[in-house]
PDB file of C-alpha atoms in Angstrom:
ATOM      1  CA  UNK A  10     380.797 126.069 182.820  1.00  0.00           C
ATOM      2  CA  UNK A  11     379.649 128.214 179.940  1.00  0.00           C
ATOM      3  CA  UNK A  12     375.995 129.147 179.525  1.00  0.00           C
ATOM      4  CA  UNK A  13     374.700 129.970 176.041  1.00  0.00           C
ATOM      5  CA  UNK A  14     371.362 131.557 175.133  1.00  0.00           C
ATOM      6  CA  UNK A  15     370.233 131.947 171.513  1.00  0.00           C
ATOM      7  CA  UNK A  16     367.707 134.491 170.293  1.00  0.00           C
ATOM      8  CA  UNK A  17     366.524 136.079 167.077  1.00  0.00           C
ATOM      9  CA  UNK A  18     364.750 133.193 165.406  1.00  0.00           C
ATOM     10  CA  UNK A  19     361.365 133.541 163.780  1.00  0.00           C
ATOM     11  CA  UNK A  20     359.293 133.178 160.642  1.00  0.00           C
ATOM     12  CA  UNK A  21     360.525 134.844 157.460  1.00  0.00           C
ATOM     13  CA  UNK A  22     359.724 134.588 153.774  1.00  0.00           C
ATOM     14  CA  UNK A  23     362.200 133.122 151.320  1.00  0.00           C
ATOM     15  CA  UNK A  24     364.766 135.714 150.350  1.00  0.00           C
ATOM     16  CA  UNK A  25     364.492 137.463 153.678  1.00  0.00           C
ATOM     17  CA  UNK A  26     367.015 137.925 156.476  1.00  0.00           C
ATOM     18  CA  UNK A  27     367.376 137.173 160.169  1.00  0.00           C
ATOM     19  CA  UNK A  28     370.129 137.791 162.679  1.00  0.00           C
ATOM     20  CA  UNK A  29     370.633 135.251 165.429  1.00  0.00           C
ATOM     21  CA  UNK A  30     372.426 136.074 168.647  1.00  0.00           C
ATOM     22  CA  UNK A  31     374.221 133.777 171.070  1.00  0.00           C
ATOM     23  CA  UNK A  32     374.836 135.360 174.461  1.00  0.00           C
ATOM     24  CA  UNK A  33     377.477 133.623 176.545  1.00  0.00           C
ATOM     25  CA  UNK A  34     378.180 133.756 180.265  1.00  0.00           C
ATOM     26  CA  UNK A  35     380.215 131.836 182.778  1.00  0.00           C
ATOM     27  CA  UNK A  36     383.827 130.726 182.495  1.00  0.00           C
ATOM     28  CA  UNK A  37     385.634 133.174 180.190  1.00  0.00           C
ATOM     29  CA  UNK A  38     383.391 132.552 177.177  1.00  0.00           C
ATOM     30  CA  UNK A  39     385.377 134.900 174.958  1.00  0.00           C
ATOM     31  CA  UNK A  40     388.311 132.444 174.987  1.00  0.00           C
ATOM     32  CA  UNK A  41     386.490 129.791 172.994  1.00  0.00           C
ATOM     33  CA  UNK A  42     385.618 129.235 169.376  1.00  0.00           C
ATOM     34  CA  UNK A  43     381.848 129.353 168.973  1.00  0.00           C
ATOM     35  CA  UNK A  44     379.923 127.480 166.342  1.00  0.00           C
ATOM     36  CA  UNK A  45     376.402 127.504 164.958  1.00  0.00           C
ATOM     37  CA  UNK A  46     374.639 124.273 164.099  1.00  0.00           C
ATOM     38  CA  UNK A  47     371.139 123.505 162.924  1.00  0.00           C
ATOM     39  CA  UNK A  48     368.781 120.579 163.061  1.00  0.00           C
ATOM     40  CA  UNK A  49     365.748 120.098 160.860  1.00  0.00           C
ATOM     41  CA  UNK A  50     362.993 117.596 161.773  1.00  0.00           C
ATOM     42  CA  UNK A  51     364.113 114.044 161.096  1.00  0.00           C
ATOM     43  CA  UNK A  52     367.658 115.091 160.247  1.00  0.00           C
ATOM     44  CA  UNK A  53     370.958 115.060 162.058  1.00  0.00           C
ATOM     45  CA  UNK A  54     372.402 118.203 163.576  1.00  0.00           C
ATOM     46  CA  UNK A  55     374.646 119.833 160.991  1.00  0.00           C
ATOM     47  CA  UNK A  56     377.433 122.365 161.065  1.00  0.00           C
ATOM     48  CA  UNK A  57     376.646 125.877 159.833  1.00  0.00           C
ATOM     49  CA  UNK A  58     379.524 128.172 160.796  1.00  0.00           C
ATOM     50  CA  UNK A  59     382.233 128.699 163.399  1.00  0.00           C
ATOM     51  CA  UNK A  60     384.346 131.624 164.543  1.00  0.00           C
ATOM     52  CA  UNK A  61     387.643 131.610 166.416  1.00  0.00           C
ATOM     53  CA  UNK A  62     387.963 133.263 169.807  1.00  0.00           C
ATOM     54  CA  UNK A  63     389.583 136.339 168.257  1.00  0.00           C
ATOM     55  CA  UNK A  64     387.130 136.515 165.383  1.00  0.00           C
ATOM     56  CA  UNK A  65     390.026 136.317 162.942  1.00  0.00           C
ATOM     57  CA  UNK A  66     389.035 132.951 161.517  1.00  0.00           C
ATOM     58  CA  UNK A  67     385.649 131.893 160.243  1.00  0.00           C
ATOM     59  CA  UNK A  68     384.463 128.763 158.443  1.00  0.00           C
ATOM     60  CA  UNK A  69     381.153 127.987 156.797  1.00  0.00           C
ATOM     61  CA  UNK A  70     379.257 125.015 155.496  1.00  0.00           C
ATOM     62  CA  UNK A  71     379.075 125.062 151.706  1.00  0.00           C
ATOM     63  CA  UNK A  72     375.296 125.304 151.892  1.00  0.00           C
ATOM     64  CA  UNK A  73     375.413 128.730 153.580  1.00  0.00           C
ATOM     65  CA  UNK A  74     378.647 130.194 152.206  1.00  0.00           C
ATOM     66  CA  UNK A  75     378.027 133.626 150.725  1.00  0.00           C
ATOM     67  CA  UNK A  76     374.648 133.977 152.458  1.00  0.00           C
ATOM     68  CA  UNK A  77     375.469 133.706 156.183  1.00  0.00           C
ATOM     69  CA  UNK A  78     378.020 135.689 158.155  1.00  0.00           C
ATOM     70  CA  UNK A  79     379.264 134.801 161.641  1.00  0.00           C
ATOM     71  CA  UNK A  80     380.757 137.471 163.868  1.00  0.00           C
ATOM     72  CA  UNK A  81     381.426 138.082 167.547  1.00  0.00           C
ATOM     73  CA  UNK A  82     381.636 140.938 170.000  1.00  0.00           C
ATOM     74  CA  UNK A  83     383.764 139.736 172.893  1.00  0.00           C
ATOM     75  CA  UNK A  84     383.042 142.884 174.894  1.00  0.00           C
ATOM     76  CA  UNK A  85     379.404 141.768 174.922  1.00  0.00           C
ATOM     77  CA  UNK A  86     380.189 138.028 175.036  1.00  0.00           C
ATOM     78  CA  UNK A  87     377.896 137.599 172.055  1.00  0.00           C
ATOM     79  CA  UNK A  88     378.234 135.766 168.752  1.00  0.00           C
ATOM     80  CA  UNK A  89     375.982 136.619 165.826  1.00  0.00           C
ATOM     81  CA  UNK A  90     374.810 134.781 162.746  1.00  0.00           C
ATOM     82  CA  UNK A  91     373.552 137.089 160.023  1.00  0.00           C
ATOM     83  CA  UNK A  92     371.448 135.068 157.609  1.00  0.00           C
ATOM     84  CA  UNK A  93     370.566 136.590 154.236  1.00  0.00           C
ATOM     85  CA  UNK A  94     368.825 135.207 151.158  1.00  0.00           C
ATOM     86  CA  UNK A  95     367.103 132.617 153.293  1.00  0.00           C
ATOM     87  CA  UNK A  96     365.682 129.512 151.641  1.00  0.00           C
ATOM     88  CA  UNK A  97     362.991 127.092 152.831  1.00  0.00           C
ATOM     89  CA  UNK A  98     365.708 124.471 153.289  1.00  0.00           C
ATOM     90  CA  UNK A  99     367.273 126.699 155.965  1.00  0.00           C
ATOM     91  CA  UNK A 100     364.301 125.920 158.204  1.00  0.00           C
ATOM     92  CA  UNK A 101     365.605 124.306 161.389  1.00  0.00           C
ATOM     93  CA  UNK A 102     366.325 124.826 165.056  1.00  0.00           C
ATOM     94  CA  UNK A 103     369.593 126.738 165.268  1.00  0.00           C
ATOM     95  CA  UNK A 104     371.991 126.092 168.140  1.00  0.00           C
ATOM     96  CA  UNK A 105     375.159 127.803 169.217  1.00  0.00           C
ATOM     97  CA  UNK A 106     377.913 125.790 170.857  1.00  0.00           C
ATOM     98  CA  UNK A 107     381.242 126.593 172.498  1.00  0.00           C
ATOM     99  CA  UNK A 108     384.592 125.068 173.377  1.00  0.00           C
ATOM    100  CA  UNK A 109     385.157 122.405 170.728  1.00  0.00           C
ATOM    101  CA  UNK A 110     387.676 119.703 171.612  1.00  0.00           C
ATOM    102  CA  UNK A 111     389.014 118.703 168.233  1.00  0.00           C
ATOM    103  CA  UNK A 112     387.161 119.424 165.014  1.00  0.00           C
ATOM    104  CA  UNK A 113     385.329 122.739 164.929  1.00  0.00           C
ATOM    105  CA  UNK A 114     382.684 121.332 162.570  1.00  0.00           C
ATOM    106  CA  UNK A 115     381.684 118.227 164.525  1.00  0.00           C
ATOM    107  CA  UNK A 116     378.769 118.646 166.902  1.00  0.00           C
ATOM    108  CA  UNK A 117     380.060 115.829 169.092  1.00  0.00           C
ATOM    109  CA  UNK A 118     383.240 117.781 169.806  1.00  0.00           C
ATOM    110  CA  UNK A 119     381.452 120.693 171.465  1.00  0.00           C
ATOM    111  CA  UNK A 120     381.002 120.734 175.222  1.00  0.00           C
ATOM    112  CA  UNK A 121     378.521 123.570 175.774  1.00  0.00           C
ATOM    113  CA  UNK A 122     375.217 124.137 173.971  1.00  0.00           C
ATOM    114  CA  UNK A 123     372.364 126.590 174.020  1.00  0.00           C
ATOM    115  CA  UNK A 124     368.702 125.606 173.983  1.00  0.00           C
ATOM    116  CA  UNK A 125     368.170 126.531 170.326  1.00  0.00           C
ATOM    117  CA  UNK A 126     366.023 129.009 168.431  1.00  0.00           C
ATOM    118  CA  UNK A 127     363.557 128.105 165.680  1.00  0.00           C
ATOM    119  CA  UNK A 128     364.020 129.545 162.194  1.00  0.00           C
ATOM    120  CA  UNK A 129     361.216 128.956 159.708  1.00  0.00           C
ATOM    121  CA  UNK A 130     361.489 130.091 156.100  1.00  0.00           C
ATOM    122  CA  UNK A 131     358.284 130.048 154.081  1.00  0.00           C
ATOM    123  CA  UNK A 132     358.237 129.701 150.307  1.00  0.00           C
TER     124      UNK A 132
END
């Protein structure tokens, strides 16, 4: 089992920044790719970004490319999502997930999930 806990969400004005953290514990969490997803009210959960276990590979949704940066510190078993130039449409609950079986951008392929952290961007 892998346990994931997100933190760092909050309320920010458009154009502002937030850094989300995903702290992992349990069965060798540093061996897994870790992804960030988000879900806005009434919408499906969507892929945001993912990072390989080594941190050498990262992928982003087109909607956040150039604004968000995913990184990880395996010594701390923590994955970060730095979000800059935030827009109202970034408002959602953000989830981290680990150990995808198949596609790294499909929510259904991830086995372990955190509880989510709310990000609200005001205009």
